PDB file of C-alpha atoms in Angstrom:
ATOM      1  CA  MET A   1     -47.717 -30.388 -37.542  1.00  0.00           C
ATOM      2  CA  ASP A   2     -47.743 -28.320 -34.204  1.00  0.00           C
ATOM      3  CA  THR A   3     -45.715 -25.404 -34.255  1.00  0.00           C
ATOM      4  CA  ASN A   4     -43.947 -26.425 -31.035  1.00  0.00           C
ATOM      5  CA  LEU A   5     -42.827 -29.404 -32.148  1.00  0.00           C
ATOM      6  CA  LEU A   6     -41.266 -28.028 -35.554  1.00  0.00           C
ATOM      7  CA  ASN A   7     -39.974 -25.226 -33.300  1.00  0.00           C
ATOM      8  CA  ASN A   8     -37.800 -27.821 -30.963  1.00  0.00           C
ATOM      9  CA  TYR A   9     -36.813 -29.785 -33.898  1.00  0.00           C
ATOM     10  CA  VAL A  10     -35.322 -26.728 -34.987  1.00  0.00           C
ATOM     11  CA  LEU A  11     -34.035 -25.591 -31.683  1.00  0.00           C
ATOM     12  CA  LYS A  12     -32.353 -29.184 -30.889  1.00  0.00           C
ATOM     13  CA  ALA A  13     -30.944 -28.273 -34.289  1.00  0.00           C
ATOM     14  CA  ILE A  14     -29.387 -25.142 -33.210  1.00  0.00           C
ATOM     15  CA  ASP A  15     -28.134 -26.056 -30.073  1.00  0.00           C
ATOM     16  CA  ALA A  16     -25.882 -28.830 -31.443  1.00  0.00           C
ATOM     17  CA  TYR A  17     -24.371 -26.390 -33.417  1.00  0.00           C
ATOM     18  CA  PRO A  18     -21.814 -27.309 -34.536  1.00  0.00           C
ATOM     19  CA  TYR A  19     -21.271 -29.972 -31.738  1.00  0.00           C
ATOM     20  CA  GLU A  20     -23.027 -32.399 -32.774  1.00  0.00           C
ATOM     21  CA  LEU A  21     -23.572 -32.363 -36.253  1.00  0.00           C
ATOM     22  CA  GLU A  22     -25.940 -35.276 -36.484  1.00  0.00           C
ATOM     23  CA  GLU A  23     -27.705 -34.674 -33.792  1.00  0.00           C
ATOM     24  CA  THR A  24     -28.495 -31.345 -36.195  1.00  0.00           C
ATOM     25  CA  VAL A  25     -28.660 -32.993 -39.544  1.00  0.00           C
ATOM     26  CA  GLU A  26     -31.334 -35.034 -38.261  1.00  0.00           C
ATOM     27  CA  ASN A  27     -33.662 -32.110 -36.028  1.00  0.00           C
ATOM     28  CA  LEU A  28     -32.571 -30.396 -39.520  1.00  0.00           C
ATOM     29  CA  ASN A  29     -34.016 -33.249 -41.721  1.00  0.00           C
ATOM     30  CA  TYR A  30     -37.205 -33.663 -39.450  1.00  0.00           C
ATOM     31  CA  ALA A  31     -38.023 -29.760 -39.030  1.00  0.00           C
ATOM     32  CA  LEU A  32     -37.769 -29.207 -43.309  1.00  0.00           C
ATOM     33  CA  SER A  33     -40.187 -32.367 -43.811  1.00  0.00           C
ATOM     34  CA  TYR A  34     -42.667 -30.656 -41.720  1.00  0.00           C
ATOM     35  CA  GLU A  35     -41.957 -26.814 -42.753  1.00  0.00           C
ATOM     36  CA  ALA A  36     -40.004 -27.224 -46.522  1.00  0.00           C
ATOM     37  CA  ASP A  37     -39.971 -23.420 -46.145  1.00  0.00           C
ATOM     38  CA  ASN A  38     -38.797 -22.889 -42.638  1.00  0.00           C
ATOM     39  CA  ALA A  39     -36.392 -19.694 -42.157  1.00  0.00           C
ATOM     40  CA  TYR A  40     -34.035 -20.561 -39.710  1.00  0.00           C
ATOM     41  CA  ALA A  41     -33.879 -24.352 -40.513  1.00  0.00           C
ATOM     42  CA  LEU A  42     -33.193 -23.284 -43.915  1.00  0.00           C
ATOM     43  CA  TYR A  43     -30.491 -20.764 -42.463  1.00  0.00           C
ATOM     44  CA  LEU A  44     -28.331 -23.668 -40.128  1.00  0.00           C
ATOM     45  CA  MET A  45     -28.441 -26.193 -43.122  1.00  0.00           C
ATOM     46  CA  GLY A  46     -27.270 -23.707 -45.091  1.00  0.00           C
ATOM     47  CA  ARG A  47     -24.536 -22.748 -42.294  1.00  0.00           C
ATOM     48  CA  LEU A  48     -23.492 -26.525 -41.937  1.00  0.00           C
ATOM     49  CA  GLN A  49     -23.496 -26.702 -45.855  1.00  0.00           C
ATOM     50  CA  ALA A  50     -20.493 -24.105 -46.327  1.00  0.00           C
ATOM     51  CA  GLU A  51     -19.253 -24.340 -42.870  1.00  0.00           C
ATOM     52  CA  GLN A  52     -18.740 -27.982 -42.010  1.00  0.00           C
ATOM     53  CA  PHE A  53     -18.592 -29.146 -46.147  1.00  0.00           C
ATOM     54  CA  GLY A  54     -17.767 -26.742 -47.287  1.00  0.00           C
ATOM     55  CA  ASP A  55     -20.164 -27.045 -50.496  1.00  0.00           C
ATOM     56  CA  TYR A  56     -20.745 -23.078 -50.976  1.00  0.00           C
ATOM     57  CA  GLU A  57     -23.699 -24.342 -53.786  1.00  0.00           C
ATOM     58  CA  LYS A  58     -25.540 -26.246 -51.753  1.00  0.00           C
ATOM     59  CA  ALA A  59     -25.418 -23.159 -48.938  1.00  0.00           C
ATOM     60  CA  LYS A  60     -26.253 -20.633 -51.528  1.00  0.00           C
ATOM     61  CA  HIS A  61     -29.700 -22.416 -52.280  1.00  0.00           C
ATOM     62  CA  TYR A  62     -29.801 -22.750 -48.879  1.00  0.00           C
ATOM     63  CA  TYR A  63     -29.478 -19.083 -48.562  1.00  0.00           C
ATOM     64  CA  ALA A  64     -32.024 -18.243 -51.119  1.00  0.00           C
ATOM     65  CA  GLU A  65     -34.439 -20.504 -49.139  1.00  0.00           C
ATOM     66  CA  ALA A  66     -34.095 -18.511 -46.294  1.00  0.00           C
ATOM     67  CA  LEU A  67     -34.492 -15.262 -47.600  1.00  0.00           C
ATOM     68  CA  ALA A  68     -37.170 -16.044 -50.116  1.00  0.00           C
ATOM     69  CA  SER A  69     -39.169 -17.579 -47.477  1.00  0.00           C
ATOM     70  CA  LYS A  70     -38.377 -14.513 -44.855  1.00  0.00           C
ATOM     71  CA  LEU A  71     -36.927 -11.799 -45.982  1.00  0.00           C
ATOM     72  CA  ASP A  72     -36.246  -9.625 -42.748  1.00  0.00           C
ATOM     73  CA  PHE A  73     -34.201 -12.809 -41.744  1.00  0.00           C
ATOM     74  CA  HIS A  74     -31.172 -10.668 -40.650  1.00  0.00           C
ATOM     75  CA  LYS A  75     -28.493 -13.627 -39.605  1.00  0.00           C
ATOM     76  CA  VAL A  76     -28.379 -14.433 -42.914  1.00  0.00           C
ATOM     77  CA  TYR A  77     -27.049 -12.079 -44.400  1.00  0.00           C
ATOM     78  CA  ALA A  78     -23.610 -12.143 -43.313  1.00  0.00           C
ATOM     79  CA  HIS A  79     -23.203 -15.725 -43.793  1.00  0.00           C
ATOM     80  CA  TYR A  80     -24.293 -15.750 -47.795  1.00  0.00           C
ATOM     81  CA  ILE A  81     -22.516 -12.779 -48.559  1.00  0.00           C
ATOM     82  CA  LEU A  82     -19.504 -14.550 -47.022  1.00  0.00           C
ATOM     83  CA  VAL A  83     -20.121 -17.819 -49.309  1.00  0.00           C
ATOM     84  CA  LEU A  84     -20.736 -15.596 -52.421  1.00  0.00           C
ATOM     85  CA  ILE A  85     -17.817 -14.522 -51.910  1.00  0.00           C
ATOM     86  CA  TRP A  86     -15.759 -17.492 -50.666  1.00  0.00           C
ATOM     87  CA  ASN A  87     -17.136 -19.537 -54.120  1.00  0.00           C
ATOM     88  CA  GLU A  88     -16.005 -16.379 -55.340  1.00  0.00           C
ATOM     89  CA  ASP A  89     -19.496 -15.009 -57.049  1.00  0.00           C
ATOM     90  CA  TYR A  90     -18.052 -11.558 -56.992  1.00  0.00           C
ATOM     91  CA  ASP A  91     -21.266  -9.690 -58.741  1.00  0.00           C
ATOM     92  CA  GLU A  92     -23.933 -11.719 -56.487  1.00  0.00           C
ATOM     93  CA  ALA A  93     -21.835 -10.720 -53.452  1.00  0.00           C
ATOM     94  CA  GLN A  94     -22.555  -7.291 -54.395  1.00  0.00           C
ATOM     95  CA  LYS A  95     -25.720  -7.537 -55.320  1.00  0.00           C
ATOM     96  CA  LEU A  96     -26.291  -9.577 -52.327  1.00  0.00           C
ATOM     97  CA  ILE A  97     -24.948  -6.714 -50.481  1.00  0.00           C
ATOM     98  CA  ASP A  98     -26.453  -3.311 -52.139  1.00  0.00           C
ATOM     99  CA  PHE A  99     -29.675  -4.861 -50.681  1.00  0.00           C
ATOM    100  CA  ALA A 100     -29.100  -5.752 -47.198  1.00  0.00           C
ATOM    101  CA  PHE A 101     -28.011  -2.262 -47.333  1.00  0.00           C
ATOM    102  CA  THR A 102     -32.059  -1.415 -48.035  1.00  0.00           C
ATOM    103  CA  ILE A 103     -32.766  -4.361 -44.835  1.00  0.00           C
ATOM    104  CA  LYS A 104     -34.225  -1.979 -41.621  1.00  0.00           C
ATOM    105  CA  GLY A 105     -32.258  -2.631 -38.841  1.00  0.00           C
ATOM    106  CA  LEU A 106     -29.387  -5.096 -39.998  1.00  0.00           C
ATOM    107  CA  ASN A 107     -26.542  -4.143 -39.149  1.00  0.00           C
ATOM    108  CA  LYS A 108     -24.838  -1.866 -41.233  1.00  0.00           C
ATOM    109  CA  GLY A 109     -20.819  -1.733 -40.203  1.00  0.00           C
ATOM    110  CA  GLU A 110     -21.180  -5.881 -40.695  1.00  0.00           C
ATOM    111  CA  VAL A 111     -22.031  -5.322 -44.415  1.00  0.00           C
ATOM    112  CA  TYR A 112     -19.960  -2.300 -45.470  1.00  0.00           C
ATOM    113  CA  LEU A 113     -16.981  -4.980 -43.482  1.00  0.00           C
ATOM    114  CA  PHE A 114     -18.124  -7.304 -46.318  1.00  0.00           C
ATOM    115  CA  GLN A 115     -18.392  -4.518 -48.794  1.00  0.00           C
ATOM    116  CA  GLY A 116     -14.859  -4.081 -48.047  1.00  0.00           C
ATOM    117  CA  GLN A 117     -13.573  -7.176 -48.028  1.00  0.00           C
ATOM    118  CA  LEU A 118     -15.022  -7.325 -51.900  1.00  0.00           C
ATOM    119  CA  PHE A 119     -13.027  -4.534 -52.310  1.00  0.00           C
ATOM    120  CA  GLU A 120      -9.812  -5.426 -51.555  1.00  0.00           C
ATOM    121  CA  ILE A 121     -10.236  -8.866 -52.700  1.00  0.00           C
ATOM    122  CA  LEU A 122     -11.373  -7.303 -56.248  1.00  0.00           C
ATOM    123  CA  GLN A 123      -8.194  -5.318 -55.897  1.00  0.00           C
ATOM    124  CA  LYS A 124      -9.858  -1.638 -54.948  1.00  0.00           C
ATOM    125  CA  TYR A 125      -7.959  -0.612 -52.229  1.00  0.00           C
ATOM    126  CA  LYS A 126      -8.711   2.584 -51.616  1.00  0.00           C
ATOM    127  CA  LYS A 127     -12.617   1.708 -52.342  1.00  0.00           C
ATOM    128  CA  ALA A 128     -11.530  -1.037 -49.590  1.00  0.00           C
ATOM    129  CA  LEU A 129     -10.407   1.819 -47.072  1.00  0.00           C
ATOM    130  CA  LYS A 130     -13.115   4.176 -47.605  1.00  0.00           C
ATOM    131  CA  THR A 131     -15.981   1.504 -47.337  1.00  0.00           C
ATOM    132  CA  LEU A 132     -14.402   0.022 -43.686  1.00  0.00           C
ATOM    133  CA  LYS A 133     -13.030   3.339 -42.909  1.00  0.00           C
ATOM    134  CA  LEU A 134     -17.175   3.884 -43.065  1.00  0.00           C
ATOM    135  CA  ALA A 135     -18.199   0.627 -41.300  1.00  0.00           C
ATOM    136  CA  LYS A 136     -15.768   0.831 -38.387  1.00  0.00           C
ATOM    137  CA  LYS A 137     -18.726   4.732 -38.626  1.00  0.00           C
ATOM    138  CA  HIS A 138     -21.773   2.409 -37.785  1.00  0.00           C
ATOM    139  CA  VAL A 139     -20.090  -0.569 -35.218  1.00  0.00           C
ATOM    140  CA  TYR A 140     -20.813  -0.091 -31.866  1.00  0.00           C
ATOM    141  CA  ASN A 141     -18.085  -3.235 -30.372  1.00  0.00           C
ATOM    142  CA  ASN A 142     -15.101  -2.215 -29.572  1.00  0.00           C
ATOM    143  CA  SER A 143     -13.818  -5.511 -30.894  1.00  0.00           C
ATOM    144  CA  LEU A 144     -15.047  -5.131 -33.858  1.00  0.00           C
ATOM    145  CA  ILE A 145     -13.347  -1.901 -34.224  1.00  0.00           C
ATOM    146  CA  SER A 146      -9.560  -3.453 -33.360  1.00  0.00           C
ATOM    147  CA  PHE A 147     -10.885  -6.190 -36.488  1.00  0.00           C
ATOM    148  CA  ILE A 148     -11.196  -3.644 -38.354  1.00  0.00           C
ATOM    149  CA  ASP A 149      -8.454  -1.734 -38.240  1.00  0.00           C
ATOM    150  CA  SER A 150      -6.587  -4.914 -37.794  1.00  0.00           C
ATOM    151  CA  GLU A 151      -8.124  -5.116 -41.946  1.00  0.00           C
ATOM    152  CA  ILE A 152      -7.179  -1.705 -42.763  1.00  0.00           C
ATOM    153  CA  LYS A 153      -4.015  -1.490 -41.793  1.00  0.00           C
ATOM    154  CA  ARG A 154      -3.167  -5.123 -43.557  1.00  0.00           C
ATOM    155  CA  ILE A 155      -5.168  -2.716 -47.222  1.00  0.00           C
ATOM    156  CA  LYS A 156      -2.577  -0.410 -46.511  1.00  0.00           C
ATOM    157  CA  ASN A 157       0.459  -2.993 -46.268  1.00  0.00           C
ATOM    158  CA  LYS A 158      -0.888  -4.375 -49.865  1.00  0.00           C
ATOM    159  CA  MET A 159      -1.128  -0.927 -51.699  1.00  0.00           C
ATOM    160  CA  GLU A 160       2.174   0.548 -53.393  1.00  0.00           C
ATOM    161  CA  PRO A 161       4.067   2.400 -51.743  1.00  0.00           C
ATOM    162  CA  LYS A 162       4.016   5.683 -53.641  1.00  0.00           C
ATOM    163  CA  LYS A 163       7.710   6.306 -55.029  1.00  0.00           C
ATOM    164  CA  THR A 164       9.740   9.737 -53.512  1.00  0.00           C
ATOM    165  CA  LYS A 165      12.131  11.460 -55.345  1.00  0.00           C
ATOM    166  CA  LYS A 166      14.388   9.636 -52.875  1.00  0.00           C
ATOM    167  CA  THR A 167      14.354   7.192 -54.717  1.00  0.00           C
ATOM    168  CA  LYS A 168      13.891   8.045 -57.887  1.00  0.00           C
ATOM    169  CA  CYS A 169      17.140  10.014 -57.549  1.00  0.00           C
ATOM    170  CA  LYS A 170      19.053   6.426 -56.639  1.00  0.00           C
ATOM    171  CA  LYS A 171      17.575   4.883 -59.910  1.00  0.00           C
ATOM    172  CA  LYS A 172      18.974   8.438 -61.508  1.00  0.00           C
ATOM    173  CA  LYS A 173      22.327   7.403 -59.393  1.00  0.00           C
ATOM    174  CA  LYS A 174      22.765   3.846 -60.489  1.00  0.00           C
ATOM    175  CA  LYS A 175      22.470   4.159 -64.106  1.00  0.00           C
TER     176      LYS A 175
END
């Protein structure tokens, strides 16, 4: 197939997503029928499955295929990691996070953010806080820094407060 025509279908799908889902699906199906391993079409099909249909298993399949086609396709990693977390595939998410750190040019701050969120889900709050502080060092966007600060605050609120001597004394007096 003509590469320009294939790219045209992919671009139409990108342009239509997420507002014109029927057009998105139609163009992705055309693109994938001509080139079954087109990384961008597979990535967008994964997003469609996860974000619009909530079918995380299908989304995982499409994201895995996209990475098999183009391992350094940066856009896939964040979405794939999130789908693994949403689907409660925590071991798989950790493996993908570990691998993502080896990809040149990938937004490491974002990967640290996902690592922190994974630690939080696993109730490893100290590790989550440490990782989110690392994320702040690797992001270069004020809104993302603010978001990470709010994540840190939320996690700190989840942590059990340390018992002080006053608390222990009050308990003794009550007895």
